[in-house]
Coordinates of C-alpha atoms in Angstrom, one line a residue:
X1327 CA 181.3 246.8 157.7
X1328 CA 180.6 244.1 155.6
X1329 CA 182.1 240.3 156.9
X1330 CA 185.7 239.8 155.4
X1331 CA 186.4 236.0 155.0
X1332 CA 189.9 235.7 156.1
X1333 CA 191.0 232.9 153.3
X1334 CA 191.3 233.1 150.1
X1335 CA 188.8 231.7 147.6
X1336 CA 189.9 228.7 145.8
X1337 CA 189.7 226.3 142.7
X1338 CA 190.1 223.4 142.6
X1339 CA 193.2 223.6 140.7
X1340 CA 195.0 225.0 143.6
X1341 CA 194.7 221.6 145.4
X1342 CA 196.6 218.7 145.4
X1343 CA 195.6 215.3 146.8
X1344 CA 198.4 214.2 148.8
X1345 CA 198.8 209.9 148.4
X1346 CA 198.2 207.6 151.6
X1347 CA 198.7 204.2 152.2
X1348 CA 197.4 201.6 149.5
X1349 CA 197.0 197.8 150.1
X1350 CA 196.5 194.9 148.7
X1351 CA 192.8 195.4 147.9
X1352 CA 193.1 199.0 146.5
X1353 CA 192.2 198.3 143.1
X1354 CA 190.2 200.0 140.5
X1355 CA 188.4 196.8 140.2
X1356 CA 187.4 196.3 144.5
X1357 CA 186.4 200.6 144.2
X1358 CA 182.5 201.4 144.5
X1359 CA 181.4 205.1 143.2
X1360 CA 177.8 204.5 144.3
X1361 CA 176.4 207.3 146.5
X1362 CA 173.7 209.3 147.7
X1363 CA 171.0 211.3 146.0
X1364 CA 168.3 212.4 148.5
X1365 CA 168.9 212.9 152.5
X1366 CA 168.6 209.6 154.6
X1367 CA 168.3 209.4 158.4
X1368 CA 171.4 207.9 160.1
X1369 CA 170.7 204.3 160.1
X1370 CA 168.6 204.3 157.3
X1371 CA 169.6 204.0 153.2
X1372 CA 168.5 206.5 150.5
X1373 CA 165.7 206.4 149.4
X1374 CA 167.4 207.3 146.1
X1375 CA 171.7 206.8 145.3
X1376 CA 173.5 206.9 141.9
X1377 CA 175.7 203.9 140.5
X1378 CA 178.4 207.2 139.3
X1379 CA 178.7 210.5 141.4
X1380 CA 177.6 212.2 137.8
X1381 CA 174.6 213.8 137.1
X1382 CA 174.2 216.2 133.8
X1383 CA 173.5 220.0 134.3
X1384 CA 169.9 221.6 133.9
X1385 CA 170.3 222.9 130.6
X1386 CA 168.8 223.2 126.6
X1387 CA 172.6 222.2 125.4
X1388 CA 172.4 218.9 127.9
X1389 CA 170.0 217.4 129.6
X1390 CA 167.6 216.0 126.8
X1391 CA 166.0 212.6 126.8
X1392 CA 168.7 211.3 125.1
X1393 CA 171.2 212.2 127.3
X1394 CA 168.9 210.8 130.0
X1395 CA 168.8 207.6 128.9
X1396 CA 172.4 207.3 128.2
X1397 CA 173.4 208.7 131.3
X1398 CA 171.2 206.5 133.5
X1399 CA 172.6 203.6 131.1
X1400 CA 175.6 204.0 133.4
X1401 CA 174.8 204.8 136.2
X1402 CA 174.0 208.8 136.4
X1403 CA 171.1 210.9 136.4
X1404 CA 169.9 213.5 133.9
X1405 CA 168.0 216.7 134.9
X1406 CA 165.9 217.4 131.7
X1407 CA 165.9 221.2 131.2
X1408 CA 163.0 223.2 132.6
X1409 CA 163.3 226.6 130.2
X1410 CA 160.5 224.7 128.6
X1411 CA 156.8 224.4 128.3
X1412 CA 155.3 222.1 130.6
X1413 CA 154.3 220.5 128.4
X1414 CA 157.7 219.8 125.9
X1415 CA 159.1 219.2 129.1
X1416 CA 156.8 216.4 130.7
X1417 CA 157.2 214.5 127.1
X1418 CA 160.8 214.8 127.9
X1419 CA 160.1 212.3 130.7
X1420 CA 158.1 210.3 129.8
X1421 CA 160.0 209.0 126.6
X1422 CA 162.8 208.4 128.9
X1423 CA 160.1 206.1 131.6
X1424 CA 158.7 204.6 128.4
X1425 CA 162.4 203.5 127.3
X1426 CA 162.7 199.5 127.3
X1427 CA 166.8 198.7 127.5
X1428 CA 167.3 197.3 124.3
X1429 CA 163.9 197.9 122.4
X1430 CA 164.8 200.7 119.9
X1431 CA 162.3 203.6 118.7
X1432 CA 163.6 203.5 115.2
X1433 CA 164.1 207.1 113.9
X1434 CA 165.7 206.3 109.9
X1435 CA 162.0 204.8 108.4
X1436 CA 160.9 204.5 104.2
X1437 CA 158.2 204.7 102.7
X1438 CA 157.9 202.0 99.6
X1439 CA 157.7 205.2 97.1
X1440 CA 160.9 206.6 98.4
X1441 CA 164.3 205.5 96.2
X1442 CA 167.8 204.3 96.9
X1443 CA 169.2 208.4 96.6
X1444 CA 166.6 208.6 100.1
X1445 CA 167.9 205.9 101.7
X1446 CA 171.5 206.7 101.2
X1447 CA 170.6 210.3 101.9
X1448 CA 169.0 209.5 104.9
X1449 CA 172.2 206.7 106.1
X1450 CA 174.7 209.7 105.6
X1451 CA 171.9 211.6 108.4
X1452 CA 171.7 208.9 110.9
X1453 CA 174.4 206.6 110.2
X1454 CA 172.5 203.4 110.0
X1455 CA 172.4 201.3 108.1
X1456 CA 168.7 199.6 109.1
X1457 CA 165.8 200.8 108.3
X1458 CA 162.5 199.8 108.4
X1459 CA 160.0 200.0 106.1
X1460 CA 155.9 201.5 106.9
X1461 CA 153.3 202.1 104.5
X1462 CA 153.3 205.9 105.8
X1463 CA 157.7 206.3 107.4
X1464 CA 156.7 206.8 110.5
X1465 CA 158.1 205.0 113.3
X1466 CA 155.0 203.3 114.6
X1467 CA 153.8 202.5 110.8
X1468 CA 152.1 199.4 109.1
X1469 CA 155.5 197.6 108.8
X1470 CA 155.9 196.4 105.2
X1471 CA 159.6 195.3 105.2
X1472 CA 162.9 196.8 105.8
X1473 CA 166.4 197.4 104.1
X1474 CA 169.7 197.2 105.6
X1475 CA 173.0 197.1 103.7
X1476 CA 173.0 193.6 102.1
X1477 CA 169.5 194.7 100.0
X1478 CA 171.8 197.0 97.9
X1479 CA 174.5 198.1 95.7
X1480 CA 175.2 201.4 94.7
X1481 CA 177.5 200.9 92.1
X1482 CA 175.4 198.9 90.2
X1483 CA 171.9 200.8 91.4
X1484 CA 170.0 203.7 89.3
X1485 CA 169.2 206.2 92.8
X1486 CA 165.9 206.4 91.5
X1487 CA 165.0 202.8 92.3
X1488 CA 162.1 202.7 94.9
X1489 CA 162.3 200.7 98.4
X1490 CA 159.4 198.6 97.0
X1491 CA 161.8 197.2 94.3
X1492 CA 164.7 196.1 97.1
X1493 CA 163.9 196.0 100.1
X1494 CA 163.5 192.0 102.0
X1495 CA 159.0 192.5 102.1
X1496 CA 157.4 191.6 105.8
X1497 CA 156.1 187.8 104.6
X1498 CA 160.2 187.2 104.2
X1499 CA 161.3 189.1 107.5
X1500 CA 160.7 187.0 111.0
X1501 CA 158.9 189.8 113.3
X1502 CA 158.0 189.2 117.1
X1503 CA 154.9 190.6 118.8
X1504 CA 155.7 194.3 120.9
X1505 CA 155.3 191.8 124.0
X1506 CA 158.6 189.8 123.5
X1507 CA 160.6 190.8 126.4
X1508 CA 164.4 191.8 125.3
X1509 CA 165.1 187.9 126.9
X1510 CA 163.0 186.1 124.1
X1511 CA 164.2 188.0 121.5
X1512 CA 167.9 188.1 121.5
X1513 CA 167.1 184.3 121.5
X1514 CA 164.6 184.4 118.2
X1515 CA 167.7 186.6 117.3
X1516 CA 170.5 183.9 117.9
X1517 CA 168.0 181.3 117.3
X1518 CA 167.6 182.8 113.4
X1519 CA 170.8 184.3 113.4
X1520 CA 169.9 187.7 112.2
X1521 CA 171.3 191.7 112.9
X1522 CA 168.1 193.2 113.6
X1523 CA 164.2 191.6 115.2
X1524 CA 161.5 194.6 114.5
X1525 CA 158.6 193.9 116.9
X1526 CA 154.9 194.2 116.2
X1527 CA 151.7 195.2 117.5
X1528 CA 148.6 192.8 116.9
X1529 CA 147.7 195.2 113.8
X1530 CA 150.7 194.5 112.5
X1531 CA 152.5 197.8 113.2
X1532 CA 156.0 198.4 113.9
X1533 CA 156.7 199.1 117.6
X1534 CA 160.4 198.5 118.2
X1535 CA 163.5 196.8 116.7
X1536 CA 166.0 194.8 118.9
X1537 CA 169.5 194.7 117.9
X1538 CA 172.1 191.7 117.9
X1539 CA 174.2 194.5 118.9
X1540 CA 172.7 195.5 122.0
X1541 CA 173.0 192.1 123.4
X1542 CA 176.6 192.2 124.4
X1543 CA 175.8 196.7 125.3
X1544 CA 173.2 195.8 127.8
X1545 CA 174.9 192.9 129.6
X1546 CA 178.3 195.0 130.0
X1547 CA 176.1 198.1 132.1
X1548 CA 175.5 196.4 135.1
X1549 CA 175.4 199.9 137.0
X1550 CA 172.5 201.1 134.8
X1551 CA 170.0 203.1 137.6
X1552 CA 167.1 201.9 137.3
X1553 CA 163.3 202.1 139.3
X1554 CA 161.5 199.3 140.6
X1555 CA 160.2 198.7 137.8
X1556 CA 163.7 198.4 135.8
X1557 CA 162.8 201.4 133.5
X1558 CA 165.2 204.5 133.2
X1559 CA 165.7 207.0 136.3
X1560 CA 165.4 210.3 134.8
X1561 CA 165.4 214.2 137.1
X1562 CA 164.1 217.8 136.0
X1563 CA 164.6 221.3 136.8
X1564 CA 162.3 223.2 138.2
X1565 CA 161.5 227.1 138.8
X1566 CA 160.2 229.4 141.1
X1567 CA 157.4 230.5 139.5
X1568 CA 155.3 228.0 137.5
X1569 CA 156.0 225.6 140.2
X1570 CA 152.5 224.8 141.2
X1571 CA 151.8 223.7 137.3
X1572 CA 155.2 222.6 136.6
X1573 CA 155.5 219.8 138.9
X1574 CA 152.3 218.0 139.1
X1575 CA 153.0 217.6 135.6
X1576 CA 156.6 216.3 136.1
X1577 CA 155.7 213.7 138.9
X1578 CA 152.6 212.5 136.3
X1579 CA 155.0 212.0 133.8
X1580 CA 157.0 209.2 136.0
X1581 CA 159.8 212.4 137.1
X1582 CA 161.9 210.2 139.8
X1583 CA 163.8 213.4 141.2
X1584 CA 162.7 217.9 140.9
X1585 CA 165.6 220.3 141.5
X1586 CA 165.3 223.9 141.3
X1587 CA 167.2 225.4 138.7
X1588 CA 168.3 229.0 139.9
X1589 CA 171.9 230.7 140.2
X1590 CA 170.9 231.3 143.5
X1591 CA 169.2 228.9 146.2
X1592 CA 169.4 231.3 149.6
X1593 CA 166.2 233.0 149.0
X1594 CA 162.7 233.5 150.2
X1595 CA 161.1 232.0 146.7
X1596 CA 163.6 228.4 147.0
X1597 CA 162.4 227.9 150.6
X1598 CA 158.0 229.0 149.0
X1599 CA 158.9 226.5 146.4
X1600 CA 159.9 224.0 149.2
X1601 CA 157.2 224.7 151.1
X1602 CA 154.7 223.9 148.5
X1603 CA 155.8 220.8 147.5
X1604 CA 156.1 219.3 151.1
X1605 CA 152.1 220.5 151.7
X1606 CA 150.9 219.1 148.8
X1607 CA 153.3 215.8 148.5
X1608 CA 154.8 215.4 151.8
X1609 CA 158.5 213.8 151.8
X1610 CA 156.9 211.1 148.4
X1611 CA 158.3 213.9 145.8
X1612 CA 162.2 214.6 145.6
X1613 CA 163.6 217.8 145.4
X1614 CA 166.9 219.3 144.9
X1615 CA 167.6 223.4 145.8
X1616 CA 170.2 225.7 145.6
X1617 CA 173.1 227.0 144.6
X1618 CA 174.9 228.3 147.6
X1619 CA 178.3 229.0 148.2
X1620 CA 178.6 228.5 152.2
X1621 CA 177.3 226.7 155.0
X1622 CA 174.7 229.4 156.2
X1623 CA 172.8 228.9 152.3
X1624 CA 173.2 225.2 153.1
X1625 CA 171.7 225.4 156.5
X1626 CA 168.7 227.8 154.5
X1627 CA 167.8 225.0 152.1
X1628 CA 168.0 221.9 154.3
X1629 CA 165.8 222.9 156.4
X1630 CA 163.3 224.5 153.9
X1631 CA 163.2 220.7 153.0
X1632 CA 165.8 220.2 150.2
X1633 CA 166.4 216.2 149.7
X1634 CA 170.1 217.5 148.7
X1635 CA 172.1 221.3 147.8
X1636 CA 173.4 222.0 144.9
X1637 CA 176.6 224.3 145.4
X1638 CA 178.4 227.2 143.1
X1639 CA 177.6 230.4 141.9
X1640 CA 180.0 231.9 138.5
X1641 CA 182.3 228.9 138.0
X1642 CA 180.8 226.9 134.7
X1643 CA 183.0 227.1 131.6
X1644 CA 179.9 229.3 130.2
X1645 CA 179.0 231.3 133.6
X1646 CA 180.1 235.0 133.5
X1647 CA 177.9 235.7 137.2
X1648 CA 180.8 237.0 138.9
X1649 CA 182.3 239.4 135.9
X1650 CA 178.0 240.8 135.9
X1651 CA 177.6 240.9 139.1
X1652 CA 181.1 241.3 141.4
X1653 CA 179.3 237.6 143.3
X1654 CA 180.0 233.8 143.9
X1655 CA 182.7 232.3 145.4
X1656 CA 185.9 230.3 144.5
X1657 CA 185.0 226.4 144.1
X1658 CA 186.6 224.2 146.2
X1659 CA 186.4 226.8 149.3
X1660 CA 182.5 226.6 148.8
X1661 CA 182.2 222.8 148.7
X1662 CA 184.7 222.9 151.4
X1663 CA 182.9 225.2 153.6
X1664 CA 178.9 223.9 153.0
X1665 CA 180.2 219.9 153.1
X1666 CA 181.2 221.3 156.8
X1667 CA 177.4 222.4 157.3
X1668 CA 176.6 219.3 155.7
X1669 CA 178.5 216.8 158.3
X1670 CA 177.6 219.7 161.4
X1671 CA 173.9 219.0 160.4
X1672 CA 173.8 215.5 159.8
X1673 CA 175.4 215.1 163.7
X1674 CA 172.7 218.1 165.6
X1675 CA 169.7 215.8 163.5
X1676 CA 170.7 212.6 162.5
X1677 CA 169.6 213.5 159.0
X1678 CA 172.4 213.6 155.6
X1679 CA 171.6 216.1 153.4
X1680 CA 174.0 215.1 150.5
X1681 CA 175.6 218.1 148.6
X1682 CA 176.6 218.5 144.7
X1683 CA 179.1 220.7 142.9
X1684 CA 178.3 222.4 140.0
X1685 CA 180.9 224.2 138.3
X1686 CA 184.6 224.6 138.3
X1687 CA 185.3 221.0 136.7
X1688 CA 188.2 221.8 134.0
X1689 CA 190.3 218.4 134.4
X1690 CA 188.9 215.1 135.2
X1691 CA 191.2 215.8 138.5
X1692 CA 189.0 218.2 139.9
X1693 CA 185.8 215.6 140.1
X1694 CA 187.6 213.4 142.6
X1695 CA 189.2 216.2 144.3
X1696 CA 185.3 218.1 144.5
X1697 CA 184.4 214.7 146.4
X1698 CA 187.7 214.2 148.7
X1699 CA 187.0 217.6 149.8
X1700 CA 183.0 216.2 150.8
X1701 CA 181.0 216.4 147.6
X1702 CA 178.8 213.7 147.3
X1703 CA 178.2 213.9 143.4
X1704 CA 178.9 216.3 140.4
X1705 CA 176.7 218.4 138.3
X1706 CA 178.4 218.6 134.6
X1707 CA 177.5 220.8 131.9
X1708 CA 180.4 220.8 129.7
X1709 CA 181.8 217.2 130.0
X1710 CA 178.7 216.2 128.6
X1711 CA 178.2 219.0 126.3
X1712 CA 180.6 217.8 124.1
X1713 CA 179.2 214.2 123.2
X1714 CA 177.4 212.4 120.9
X1715 CA 174.0 212.4 123.0
X1716 CA 174.0 215.6 123.7
X1717 CA 171.2 217.7 121.7
X1718 CA 173.1 220.4 120.4
X1719 CA 174.7 220.7 116.9
X1720 CA 178.4 219.1 115.9
X1721 CA 179.6 221.6 113.8
X1722 CA 182.9 221.6 111.5
X1723 CA 184.9 225.1 113.4
X1724 CA 188.1 226.2 111.0
X1725 CA 188.4 222.3 110.3
X1726 CA 187.8 220.9 113.7
X1727 CA 184.7 219.6 115.3
X1728 CA 182.8 221.4 118.0
X1729 CA 179.5 220.9 120.2
X1730 CA 177.2 224.4 120.5
X1731 CA 177.5 224.7 124.1
X1732 CA 175.3 227.9 126.0
X1733 CA 174.5 228.7 129.2
X1734 CA 171.1 229.0 130.3
X1735 CA 171.4 232.7 131.7
X1736 CA 172.5 233.2 128.2
X1737 CA 170.9 235.4 125.3
X1738 CA 170.6 232.4 123.2
X1739 CA 168.7 230.0 126.6
X1740 CA 166.3 233.1 127.9
X1741 CA 166.1 231.6 131.0
X1742 CA 165.7 234.6 132.6
X1743 CA 163.1 232.4 135.6
X1744 CA 166.8 230.7 136.5
X1745 CA 167.5 234.1 137.7
X1746 CA 164.3 235.1 139.4
X1747 CA 164.7 237.6 142.2
X1748 CA 161.0 238.4 142.7
X1749 CA 160.8 241.2 139.8
X1750 CA 159.0 241.8 136.7
X1751 CA 158.7 238.9 134.8
X1752 CA 157.9 240.5 131.8
X1753 CA 161.5 242.3 131.9
X1754 CA 164.4 241.0 130.4
X1755 CA 167.7 240.1 132.7
X1756 CA 171.2 241.2 131.5
X1757 CA 172.6 237.6 130.3
X1758 CA 174.6 235.8 132.9
X1759 CA 176.0 232.8 130.6
X1760 CA 177.7 232.7 127.0
X1761 CA 176.9 230.8 123.9
X1762 CA 180.2 229.1 122.6
X1763 CA 181.6 225.9 121.2
X1764 CA 183.3 222.8 123.2
X1765 CA 185.7 220.4 121.6
X1766 CA 183.4 217.3 120.2
X1767 CA 184.6 214.5 121.7
X1768 CA 182.7 211.8 120.9
X1769 CA 180.7 208.6 122.5
X1770 CA 179.7 209.1 126.6
X1771 CA 179.9 205.7 127.4
X1772 CA 183.8 206.3 126.5
X1773 CA 184.4 208.8 127.8
X1774 CA 182.8 208.6 130.9
X1775 CA 184.6 205.3 131.3
X1776 CA 187.7 206.7 131.3
X1777 CA 186.8 209.5 133.8
X1778 CA 185.8 206.6 135.9
X1779 CA 189.1 204.9 135.7
X1780 CA 190.8 208.1 136.6
X1781 CA 188.7 208.4 139.8
X1782 CA 189.1 204.9 140.7
X1783 CA 193.0 205.1 140.4
X1784 CA 193.3 208.1 142.4
X1785 CA 191.0 207.1 145.3
X1786 CA 193.0 203.8 145.0
X1787 CA 196.0 205.9 145.6
X1788 CA 194.4 207.5 148.5
X1789 CA 193.7 204.0 150.3
X1790 CA 189.9 204.8 149.4
X1791 CA 187.8 201.9 148.0
X1792 CA 184.7 204.2 148.6
X1793 CA 183.8 208.0 148.8
X1794 CA 182.8 208.1 152.3
X1795 CA 186.3 206.9 152.9
X1796 CA 187.6 209.2 150.2
X1797 CA 186.5 211.8 152.3
X1798 CA 187.7 210.3 155.5
X1799 CA 190.9 209.7 154.5
X1800 CA 192.0 212.3 152.2
X1801 CA 194.9 214.5 152.2
X1802 CA 195.0 217.4 150.7
X1803 CA 197.3 220.6 150.1
X1804 CA 197.2 224.0 148.7
X1805 CA 200.0 224.7 146.1
X1806 CA 202.0 227.4 144.6
X1807 CA 201.4 228.7 141.0
X1808 CA 205.2 227.4 140.4
X1809 CA 204.0 223.8 141.1
X1810 CA 201.0 223.5 138.9
X1811 CA 203.6 224.4 136.1
X1812 CA 205.3 221.7 137.7
X1813 CA 202.4 219.3 137.1
X1814 CA 202.5 219.4 133.7
X1815 CA 204.5 219.1 130.9
X1816 CA 207.4 221.0 130.8
X1817 CA 211.4 221.7 129.8
X1818 CA 210.7 219.6 127.0
X1819 CA 210.3 219.6 123.9
X1820 CA 206.5 217.7 122.7
X1821 CA 206.5 215.8 119.8
X1822 CA 203.4 216.3 116.9
X1823 CA 200.7 214.0 116.7
X1824 CA 202.7 213.6 113.3
X1825 CA 205.7 212.5 115.4
X1826 CA 204.2 209.8 117.0

């Protein structure tokens, strides 16, 4: 007879945190959200820690190099999606590692023969008003001038006017060599009352732009996730098929940590992948594995050499694995079970293997619940897909701006390697994900700041100033269906937005 768990499979929505004693020190400003990303021995520090407990999902619709830079700026980490060619994934990783904070590669460029109409169209497309003029309109072409909103007046100029007639020419510009440091660049900007400073190489080819507005932004991000060379940190997804070719390329590109992207981690295929990495790189290459939903799965991957273990099957907003296959587990129950196994493993071996809750997050409050239940950090897909920095299109659906969002198990992604069970890889799998839209939410920074403020406030309500302290002090209660209703606005007539 099949083994049947006595307890039901529960979601985050079925729990609430019960407040604890808050001392005078329990203020959001005193809360630290630093958390380990990779395993470590008792008494030692992890080689990689996150400043905030957030990583972005290994998905085409979420994690490219743009998302990686934006999230690392806030102290989190992105895992570049692996459902692309090895060369393309490595190129994305390399772009993140080559990115210099404050040094911008221009994406809106002009040539002298382009017109005012082209300027206005490019401004509409990109939203940028500062546009370098290069010989061939490329980001690294020979610098000939620059166009800003001060160089033209739409109402008084013919749209056919060529850029060469109204641009600020190179000889009237203040520029600096590409070897200039960020501090030196900012000093030049302030001394010359500039809004931007182009940096050029020895052949006068454009390299970067440094903007006045980015100075304050850089100063306001003290939690940036940087490696020992002050470069942004980035992760990358791999599969259990082509790891012998993909891993070396990603390591060479500079990936700081890898993660096996799979719907089911309790398998020989993942053990083989981890063994190959350990045989060829020892512990130098950090790699996470998953996904699992119980203690047995965790122990299997921990003993196989995983640096962290991911939890969750079927809980993602675009995942239909449970519908299609009848397999999975409520995310809250899974996290609680795996966290217990993680702690037992730590007691036995002295090795702490961090766990990542992947899926099941509907509200910001669920993030704090997941952390309280034992998760060290969270992998988020839908959450990040809503932002400007995600790689998908922003579209207007029935008068509302939305962002496209599709699962790695959808027909659109065609990422069948994620669901590999060792069969014929030429045969297409049935879908385990959907193609959808999510409401557009604006910039990553604004939303992440708001979410973290909620997490810190809740932690203070529980009397905790760190994530380990939250896990130790948290008191959780199961809620009834009627108490869930009670938790929202009820028995009132809500005003419409026009009434406020």
